[in-house]
GROMACS .gro file of C-alpha atoms in nm:
model
  387
    1UNK     CA    1  -0.775   2.548  -0.115
    2UNK     CA    2  -0.931   2.431   0.208
    3UNK     CA    3  -0.997   2.057   0.221
    4UNK     CA    4  -1.368   1.963   0.243
    5UNK     CA    5  -1.471   1.860   0.593
    6UNK     CA    6  -1.606   1.520   0.488
    7UNK     CA    7  -1.289   1.435   0.294
    8UNK     CA    8  -1.076   1.528   0.595
    9UNK     CA    9  -1.292   1.308   0.817
   10UNK     CA   10  -1.263   1.020   0.572
   11UNK     CA   11  -0.884   1.057   0.591
   12UNK     CA   12  -0.903   1.046   0.970
   13UNK     CA   13  -1.108   0.725   0.949
   14UNK     CA   14  -0.855   0.572   0.708
   15UNK     CA   15  -0.563   0.642   0.940
   16UNK     CA   16  -0.748   0.513   1.249
   17UNK     CA   17  -0.861   0.196   1.075
   18UNK     CA   18  -0.515   0.123   0.938
   19UNK     CA   19  -0.322   0.182   1.263
   20UNK     CA   20  -0.566   0.133   1.548
   21UNK     CA   21  -0.558   0.393   1.827
   22UNK     CA   22  -0.404   0.723   1.710
   23UNK     CA   23  -0.341   1.039   1.913
   24UNK     CA   24  -0.536   1.346   1.806
   25UNK     CA   25  -0.211   1.544   1.802
   26UNK     CA   26  -0.058   1.295   1.557
   27UNK     CA   27  -0.363   1.316   1.330
   28UNK     CA   28  -0.342   1.695   1.335
   29UNK     CA   29   0.024   1.688   1.234
   30UNK     CA   30  -0.032   1.442   0.951
   31UNK     CA   31  -0.338   1.626   0.814
   32UNK     CA   32  -0.170   1.966   0.861
   33UNK     CA   33  -0.463   2.114   1.054
   34UNK     CA   34  -0.507   2.233   1.410
   35UNK     CA   35  -0.560   1.999   1.704
   36UNK     CA   36  -0.888   2.180   1.775
   37UNK     CA   37  -1.013   2.100   1.424
   38UNK     CA   38  -0.923   1.732   1.451
   39UNK     CA   39  -1.073   1.708   1.800
   40UNK     CA   40  -1.398   1.848   1.662
   41UNK     CA   41  -1.389   1.601   1.372
   42UNK     CA   42  -1.324   1.310   1.608
   43UNK     CA   43  -1.614   1.415   1.829
   44UNK     CA   44  -1.850   1.427   1.531
   45UNK     CA   45  -1.728   1.092   1.396
   46UNK     CA   46  -1.769   0.936   1.741
   47UNK     CA   47  -2.120   1.081   1.772
   48UNK     CA   48  -2.204   0.921   1.438
   49UNK     CA   49  -2.065   0.587   1.558
   50UNK     CA   50  -1.785   0.579   1.300
   51UNK     CA   51  -1.501   0.570   1.555
   52UNK     CA   52  -1.449   0.569   1.931
   53UNK     CA   53  -1.304   0.859   2.127
   54UNK     CA   54  -1.074   0.836   2.429
   55UNK     CA   55  -0.855   1.082   2.618
   56UNK     CA   56  -0.685   1.254   2.326
   57UNK     CA   57  -0.704   0.933   2.122
   58UNK     CA   58  -0.923   0.812   1.835
   59UNK     CA   59  -0.993   0.439   1.811
   60UNK     CA   60  -1.157   0.231   1.537
   61UNK     CA   61  -1.504   0.087   1.573
   62UNK     CA   62  -1.530  -0.289   1.531
   63UNK     CA   63  -1.721  -0.339   1.207
   64UNK     CA   64  -1.678  -0.439   0.847
   65UNK     CA   65  -1.889  -0.208   0.631
   66UNK     CA   66  -1.934   0.162   0.578
   67UNK     CA   67  -2.169   0.278   0.305
   68UNK     CA   68  -2.103   0.614   0.145
   69UNK     CA   69  -2.399   0.772  -0.030
   70UNK     CA   70  -2.413   1.034  -0.301
   71UNK     CA   71  -2.551   1.371  -0.179
   72UNK     CA   72  -2.919   1.429  -0.247
   73UNK     CA   73  -2.834   1.710  -0.491
   74UNK     CA   74  -2.707   1.446  -0.730
   75UNK     CA   75  -3.029   1.248  -0.742
   76UNK     CA   76  -3.077   1.325  -1.112
   77UNK     CA   77  -2.732   1.204  -1.224
   78UNK     CA   78  -2.687   0.887  -1.428
   79UNK     CA   79  -2.634   0.566  -1.238
   80UNK     CA   80  -2.879   0.643  -0.956
   81UNK     CA   81  -3.075   0.324  -1.019
   82UNK     CA   82  -2.924  -0.003  -0.901
   83UNK     CA   83  -2.709  -0.112  -0.610
   84UNK     CA   84  -2.379   0.030  -0.490
   85UNK     CA   85  -2.029  -0.052  -0.604
   86UNK     CA   86  -1.863  -0.276  -0.344
   87UNK     CA   87  -1.510  -0.171  -0.253
   88UNK     CA   88  -1.313  -0.436  -0.059
   89UNK     CA   89  -0.974  -0.362   0.099
   90UNK     CA   90  -0.776  -0.524   0.383
   91UNK     CA   91  -0.795  -0.407   0.742
   92UNK     CA   92  -0.506  -0.188   0.865
   93UNK     CA   93  -0.376  -0.113   0.517
   94UNK     CA   94  -0.339   0.265   0.475
   95UNK     CA   95  -0.169   0.216   0.136
   96UNK     CA   96  -0.483   0.061  -0.012
   97UNK     CA   97  -0.712   0.302   0.173
   98UNK     CA   98  -0.551   0.575  -0.037
   99UNK     CA   99  -0.645   0.377  -0.348
  100UNK     CA  100  -1.000   0.351  -0.212
  101UNK     CA  101  -1.022   0.727  -0.170
  102UNK     CA  102  -0.891   0.770  -0.523
  103UNK     CA  103  -1.181   0.558  -0.650
  104UNK     CA  104  -1.448   0.736  -0.451
  105UNK     CA  105  -1.479   1.071  -0.637
  106UNK     CA  106  -1.486   0.897  -0.975
  107UNK     CA  107  -1.777   0.677  -0.872
  108UNK     CA  108  -1.963   0.957  -0.694
  109UNK     CA  109  -1.925   1.179  -0.999
  110UNK     CA  110  -2.104   0.905  -1.194
  111UNK     CA  111  -2.383   0.913  -0.935
  112UNK     CA  112  -2.302   0.576  -0.780
  113UNK     CA  113  -2.313   0.477  -0.417
  114UNK     CA  114  -2.011   0.305  -0.264
  115UNK     CA  115  -2.012   0.034   0.000
  116UNK     CA  116  -1.670   0.008   0.163
  117UNK     CA  117  -1.596  -0.335   0.311
  118UNK     CA  118  -1.293  -0.381   0.540
  119UNK     CA  119  -1.163  -0.739   0.533
  120UNK     CA  120  -1.016  -0.854   0.868
  121UNK     CA  121  -0.674  -1.015   0.892
  122UNK     CA  122  -0.786  -1.374   0.842
  123UNK     CA  123  -0.748  -1.618   0.556
  124UNK     CA  124  -1.048  -1.613   0.322
  125UNK     CA  125  -1.198  -1.301   0.481
  126UNK     CA  126  -1.286  -1.136   0.151
  127UNK     CA  127  -1.522  -1.403   0.016
  128UNK     CA  128  -1.806  -1.369   0.270
  129UNK     CA  129  -1.788  -0.989   0.238
  130UNK     CA  130  -1.820  -1.008  -0.140
  131UNK     CA  131  -2.102  -1.262  -0.117
  132UNK     CA  132  -2.288  -1.039   0.128
  133UNK     CA  133  -2.236  -0.736  -0.096
  134UNK     CA  134  -2.370  -0.922  -0.398
  135UNK     CA  135  -2.669  -1.047  -0.199
  136UNK     CA  136  -2.739  -0.684  -0.107
  137UNK     CA  137  -2.745  -0.590  -0.476
  138UNK     CA  138  -2.393  -0.462  -0.551
  139UNK     CA  139  -2.363  -0.385  -0.921
  140UNK     CA  140  -1.983  -0.394  -0.942
  141UNK     CA  141  -1.674  -0.484  -0.739
  142UNK     CA  142  -1.338  -0.317  -0.678
  143UNK     CA  143  -1.119  -0.546  -0.468
  144UNK     CA  144  -0.765  -0.571  -0.333
  145UNK     CA  145  -0.738  -0.915  -0.167
  146UNK     CA  146  -0.478  -0.949   0.108
  147UNK     CA  147  -0.305  -1.252  -0.051
  148UNK     CA  148  -0.035  -1.301   0.214
  149UNK     CA  149   0.099  -1.607   0.034
  150UNK     CA  150   0.064  -1.839  -0.264
  151UNK     CA  151  -0.193  -2.066  -0.099
  152UNK     CA  152  -0.431  -1.787   0.006
  153UNK     CA  153  -0.399  -1.629  -0.338
  154UNK     CA  154  -0.479  -1.953  -0.522
  155UNK     CA  155  -0.774  -2.016  -0.289
  156UNK     CA  156  -0.940  -1.696  -0.411
  157UNK     CA  157  -0.898  -1.767  -0.782
  158UNK     CA  158  -1.199  -1.998  -0.818
  159UNK     CA  159  -1.475  -1.800  -0.648
  160UNK     CA  160  -1.344  -1.457  -0.755
  161UNK     CA  161  -1.337  -1.561  -1.122
  162UNK     CA  162  -1.707  -1.650  -1.093
  163UNK     CA  163  -1.832  -1.322  -0.945
  164UNK     CA  164  -2.138  -1.229  -1.149
  165UNK     CA  165  -2.077  -0.853  -1.165
  166UNK     CA  166  -1.801  -0.650  -1.334
  167UNK     CA  167  -1.488  -0.676  -1.118
  168UNK     CA  168  -1.155  -0.491  -1.115
  169UNK     CA  169  -0.851  -0.593  -0.910
  170UNK     CA  170  -0.650  -0.313  -0.747
  171UNK     CA  171  -0.274  -0.351  -0.689
  172UNK     CA  172  -0.296  -0.722  -0.758
  173UNK     CA  173  -0.164  -0.910  -1.061
  174UNK     CA  174  -0.275  -1.276  -1.071
  175UNK     CA  175  -0.037  -1.546  -1.188
  176UNK     CA  176  -0.017  -1.589  -1.567
  177UNK     CA  177  -0.253  -1.858  -1.684
  178UNK     CA  178  -0.456  -1.856  -1.364
  179UNK     CA  179  -0.835  -1.829  -1.349
  180UNK     CA  180  -0.800  -1.454  -1.288
  181UNK     CA  181  -0.549  -1.385  -1.565
  182UNK     CA  182  -0.827  -1.241  -1.782
  183UNK     CA  183  -0.974  -1.013  -1.513
  184UNK     CA  184  -0.946  -0.635  -1.541
  185UNK     CA  185  -0.677  -0.499  -1.309
  186UNK     CA  186  -0.486  -0.183  -1.223
  187UNK     CA  187  -0.143  -0.203  -1.060
  188UNK     CA  188   0.163   0.003  -0.983
  189UNK     CA  189   0.471  -0.105  -1.176
  190UNK     CA  190   0.675  -0.216  -0.875
  191UNK     CA  191   0.963  -0.332  -1.094
  192UNK     CA  192   1.004   0.026  -1.209
  193UNK     CA  193   0.966   0.159  -0.856
  194UNK     CA  194   1.244  -0.071  -0.739
  195UNK     CA  195   1.455   0.036  -1.035
  196UNK     CA  196   1.413   0.401  -0.930
  197UNK     CA  197   1.544   0.320  -0.581
  198UNK     CA  198   1.848   0.125  -0.703
  199UNK     CA  199   1.928   0.374  -0.978
  200UNK     CA  200   1.914   0.666  -0.733
  201UNK     CA  201   2.157   0.497  -0.495
  202UNK     CA  202   2.393   0.388  -0.772
  203UNK     CA  203   2.394   0.742  -0.914
  204UNK     CA  204   2.501   0.871  -0.573
  205UNK     CA  205   2.796   0.630  -0.578
  206UNK     CA  206   2.667   0.342  -0.363
  207UNK     CA  207   2.799   0.005  -0.471
  208UNK     CA  208   2.693  -0.224  -0.186
  209UNK     CA  209   2.319  -0.226  -0.116
  210UNK     CA  210   2.088  -0.427   0.113
  211UNK     CA  211   1.713  -0.470   0.063
  212UNK     CA  212   1.519  -0.525   0.385
  213UNK     CA  213   1.170  -0.620   0.271
  214UNK     CA  214   0.852  -0.787   0.378
  215UNK     CA  215   0.726  -1.110   0.221
  216UNK     CA  216   0.359  -1.107   0.315
  217UNK     CA  217   0.193  -0.933   0.022
  218UNK     CA  218   0.205  -0.929  -0.357
  219UNK     CA  219   0.374  -0.589  -0.348
  220UNK     CA  220   0.643  -0.714  -0.108
  221UNK     CA  221   0.717  -1.014  -0.323
  222UNK     CA  222   0.731  -0.800  -0.639
  223UNK     CA  223   0.980  -0.564  -0.476
  224UNK     CA  224   1.199  -0.851  -0.354
  225UNK     CA  225   1.219  -1.021  -0.692
  226UNK     CA  226   1.264  -0.694  -0.881
  227UNK     CA  227   1.550  -0.590  -0.654
  228UNK     CA  228   1.732  -0.920  -0.703
  229UNK     CA  229   1.695  -0.894  -1.081
  230UNK     CA  230   1.793  -0.527  -1.105
  231UNK     CA  231   2.087  -0.540  -0.862
  232UNK     CA  232   2.229  -0.851  -1.027
  233UNK     CA  233   2.211  -0.684  -1.369
  234UNK     CA  234   2.381  -0.357  -1.267
  235UNK     CA  235   2.759  -0.384  -1.314
  236UNK     CA  236   2.808  -0.094  -1.071
  237UNK     CA  237   2.654  -0.293  -0.785
  238UNK     CA  238   2.938  -0.493  -0.634
  239UNK     CA  239   2.738  -0.661  -0.358
  240UNK     CA  240   2.369  -0.691  -0.276
  241UNK     CA  241   2.151  -0.901  -0.048
  242UNK     CA  242   1.784  -0.942   0.047
  243UNK     CA  243   1.681  -0.983   0.410
  244UNK     CA  244   1.346  -1.002   0.587
  245UNK     CA  245   1.251  -0.668   0.741
  246UNK     CA  246   1.035  -0.813   1.017
  247UNK     CA  247   0.998  -1.163   1.165
  248UNK     CA  248   0.618  -1.140   1.136
  249UNK     CA  249   0.625  -1.016   0.777
  250UNK     CA  250   0.600  -1.360   0.615
  251UNK     CA  251   0.300  -1.581   0.541
  252UNK     CA  252   0.229  -1.863   0.783
  253UNK     CA  253   0.204  -2.227   0.670
  254UNK     CA  254  -0.163  -2.176   0.589
  255UNK     CA  255  -0.087  -1.878   0.364
  256UNK     CA  256   0.225  -1.967   0.171
  257UNK     CA  257   0.462  -2.237   0.060
  258UNK     CA  258   0.716  -2.198   0.339
  259UNK     CA  259   0.994  -2.080   0.110
  260UNK     CA  260   1.150  -1.741   0.057
  261UNK     CA  261   1.332  -1.580  -0.233
  262UNK     CA  262   1.479  -1.844  -0.460
  263UNK     CA  263   1.309  -2.125  -0.265
  264UNK     CA  264   1.527  -2.077   0.045
  265UNK     CA  265   1.358  -2.130   0.385
  266UNK     CA  266   1.220  -1.810   0.533
  267UNK     CA  267   1.415  -1.676   0.828
  268UNK     CA  268   1.190  -1.543   1.106
  269UNK     CA  269   1.483  -1.423   1.317
  270UNK     CA  270   1.451  -1.051   1.404
  271UNK     CA  271   1.667  -0.845   1.169
  272UNK     CA  272   1.986  -0.685   1.300
  273UNK     CA  273   2.023  -0.448   1.009
  274UNK     CA  274   2.330  -0.274   1.151
  275UNK     CA  275   2.510  -0.609   1.170
  276UNK     CA  276   2.402  -0.699   0.817
  277UNK     CA  277   2.524  -0.366   0.681
  278UNK     CA  278   2.859  -0.412   0.854
  279UNK     CA  279   2.887  -0.771   0.736
  280UNK     CA  280   2.825  -0.673   0.373
  281UNK     CA  281   3.011  -0.341   0.403
  282UNK     CA  282   2.693  -0.187   0.259
  283UNK     CA  283   2.650   0.188   0.243
  284UNK     CA  284   2.283   0.193   0.144
  285UNK     CA  285   1.957   0.012   0.211
  286UNK     CA  286   1.615  -0.006   0.049
  287UNK     CA  287   1.341  -0.075   0.304
  288UNK     CA  288   0.985  -0.196   0.241
  289UNK     CA  289   0.739  -0.071   0.366
  290UNK     CA  290   0.731   0.267   0.537
  291UNK     CA  291   0.657   0.157   0.895
  292UNK     CA  292   0.929  -0.109   0.887
  293UNK     CA  293   1.161   0.148   0.731
  294UNK     CA  294   1.104   0.403   1.007
  295UNK     CA  295   1.146   0.140   1.278
  296UNK     CA  296   1.465   0.005   1.123
  297UNK     CA  297   1.609   0.356   1.093
  298UNK     CA  298   1.533   0.410   1.463
  299UNK     CA  299   1.708   0.083   1.541
  300UNK     CA  300   2.010   0.188   1.334
  301UNK     CA  301   2.033   0.513   1.531
  302UNK     CA  302   2.024   0.319   1.859
  303UNK     CA  303   2.322   0.117   1.734
  304UNK     CA  304   2.520   0.421   1.628
  305UNK     CA  305   2.450   0.406   1.255
  306UNK     CA  306   2.359   0.753   1.133
  307UNK     CA  307   2.125   0.807   0.835
  308UNK     CA  308   2.230   0.927   0.582
  309UNK     CA  309   2.591   0.987   0.689
  310UNK     CA  310   2.672   0.620   0.758
  311UNK     CA  311   2.395   0.463   0.552
  312UNK     CA  312   2.161   0.604   0.289
  313UNK     CA  313   1.803   0.475   0.309
  314UNK     CA  314   1.523   0.459   0.053
  315UNK     CA  315   1.176   0.355   0.178
  316UNK     CA  316   0.915   0.192  -0.043
  317UNK     CA  317   0.546   0.295  -0.022
  318UNK     CA  318   0.561   0.663   0.083
  319UNK     CA  319   0.259   0.659   0.310
  320UNK     CA  320   0.437   0.794   0.621
  321UNK     CA  321   0.801   0.800   0.503
  322UNK     CA  322   0.815   1.180   0.514
  323UNK     CA  323   0.719   1.188   0.884
  324UNK     CA  324   1.038   1.037   1.028
  325UNK     CA  325   1.282   1.243   1.235
  326UNK     CA  326   1.489   1.218   0.919
  327UNK     CA  327   1.236   1.237   0.633
  328UNK     CA  328   1.299   0.933   0.416
  329UNK     CA  329   1.363   0.937   0.045
  330UNK     CA  330   1.089   0.707  -0.083
  331UNK     CA  331   0.948   0.532  -0.385
  332UNK     CA  332   0.591   0.656  -0.414
  333UNK     CA  333   0.351   0.428  -0.603
  334UNK     CA  334   0.054   0.624  -0.747
  335UNK     CA  335  -0.189   0.494  -0.484
  336UNK     CA  336  -0.481   0.730  -0.539
  337UNK     CA  337  -0.435   0.711  -0.917
  338UNK     CA  338  -0.463   0.331  -0.899
  339UNK     CA  339  -0.802   0.373  -0.734
  340UNK     CA  340  -0.913   0.632  -0.987
  341UNK     CA  341  -0.807   0.419  -1.283
  342UNK     CA  342  -0.978   0.112  -1.134
  343UNK     CA  343  -1.301   0.305  -1.085
  344UNK     CA  344  -1.288   0.437  -1.442
  345UNK     CA  345  -1.227   0.084  -1.569
  346UNK     CA  346  -1.525  -0.043  -1.372
  347UNK     CA  347  -1.746   0.235  -1.509
  348UNK     CA  348  -1.639   0.137  -1.859
  349UNK     CA  349  -1.758  -0.217  -1.790
  350UNK     CA  350  -2.084  -0.104  -1.632
  351UNK     CA  351  -2.161   0.119  -1.931
  352UNK     CA  352  -2.159  -0.178  -2.169
  353UNK     CA  353  -2.483  -0.364  -2.245
  354UNK     CA  354  -2.559  -0.644  -2.000
  355UNK     CA  355  -2.361  -0.954  -2.093
  356UNK     CA  356  -2.150  -0.773  -2.354
  357UNK     CA  357  -1.788  -0.880  -2.363
  358UNK     CA  358  -1.488  -0.667  -2.446
  359UNK     CA  359  -1.110  -0.678  -2.426
  360UNK     CA  360  -0.967  -0.726  -2.079
  361UNK     CA  361  -0.757  -0.433  -1.963
  362UNK     CA  362  -0.449  -0.463  -1.746
  363UNK     CA  363  -0.322  -0.119  -1.653
  364UNK     CA  364   0.017  -0.041  -1.495
  365UNK     CA  365   0.100   0.300  -1.350
  366UNK     CA  366   0.458   0.412  -1.283
  367UNK     CA  367   0.574   0.510  -0.932
  368UNK     CA  368   0.786   0.818  -0.871
  369UNK     CA  369   1.082   0.882  -0.640
  370UNK     CA  370   1.055   1.147  -0.368
  371UNK     CA  371   1.408   1.254  -0.270
  372UNK     CA  372   1.432   1.373   0.089
  373UNK     CA  373   1.698   1.378   0.360
  374UNK     CA  374   1.789   1.011   0.400
  375UNK     CA  375   2.018   0.967   0.098
  376UNK     CA  376   2.352   1.117   0.005
  377UNK     CA  377   2.682   1.016  -0.149
  378UNK     CA  378   2.883   0.763   0.054
  379UNK     CA  379   3.116   0.920   0.311
  380UNK     CA  380   3.412   0.745   0.145
  381UNK     CA  381   3.339   0.699  -0.225
  382UNK     CA  382   3.468   0.365  -0.354
  383UNK     CA  383   3.765   0.376  -0.583
  384UNK     CA  384   3.728   0.220  -0.928
  385UNK     CA  385   3.747  -0.157  -0.910
  386UNK     CA  386   3.736  -0.160  -0.529
  387UNK     CA  387   3.565  -0.477  -0.397
   0.00000   0.00000   0.00000
């Protein structure tokens, strides 16, 4: 079935906003359409002021809000009266843009307008956007705060718990006992996703595994802690370690507490993954997220480490993992389904009488594993009991 033009153009906007300038040829490859089609889309989007066009390149427009309206044919559907649903996601975050696009058809089917707010990469950026949306009459809120560290997360608890409209968190699980503990939320089960990665590698015969992960988002921290717990509990895993995948992938002093996994100081030294693999005699690595994974695999190739012959690799996120020169086996959280479930949860709240309470719902969806060309059995399977 041919993809609707407007949906394709929304996908183009999501990619451009998440990455910055993107070549038209790259967009065409990722969307599996012709360059001519994408060039025409880019021209129309530029004419409408939704992006900027260069020589074979699409660039984002500086701006925070895009309002999506329901087609006029739906004017008689329920929900037409009242303001839009505000949808707040971080800038340059294609993972959460997929969740946003999952939410959109659910809300439009209910006859509701959507106001998409893109929060810039600055501490506290979400609050003024939410306040502006509420002042403009938003009837509900779907939000995925950036929360780079513990401090920025805690700073949002107070004002976000007092938002006067139904609110659902996407891909965020507040700390137990916090002011947001009793807020509706929909998340991927990242413990299970990490388990899928480790279990796949162990089943192939890998016994020494390194996790190279970020530490600047709730998902990154969940993956790091889950990996440590799962690897330590698997008797087959003889050696494991957690390293930082990128020197800029940690919260700054204003965002976090300055400590890494287990309270150890965070190391901002650029990762030499080949050296770490050799040091630990590791035959496999789990890498979070996709962009870091692809860059680290490129770096391994430059240092003579071949994937998967010398090292099996599993990426975590599966946004662009399949696009590498060696398509990466990846854990794929149900990104669009998170958005859909969050929108359905919000509609459930909005359908209740004004002021009516009800049980808080915390939904977890299970990721899947997409096996591709970056994993195989170790070249020299370990003998039983080998250290």
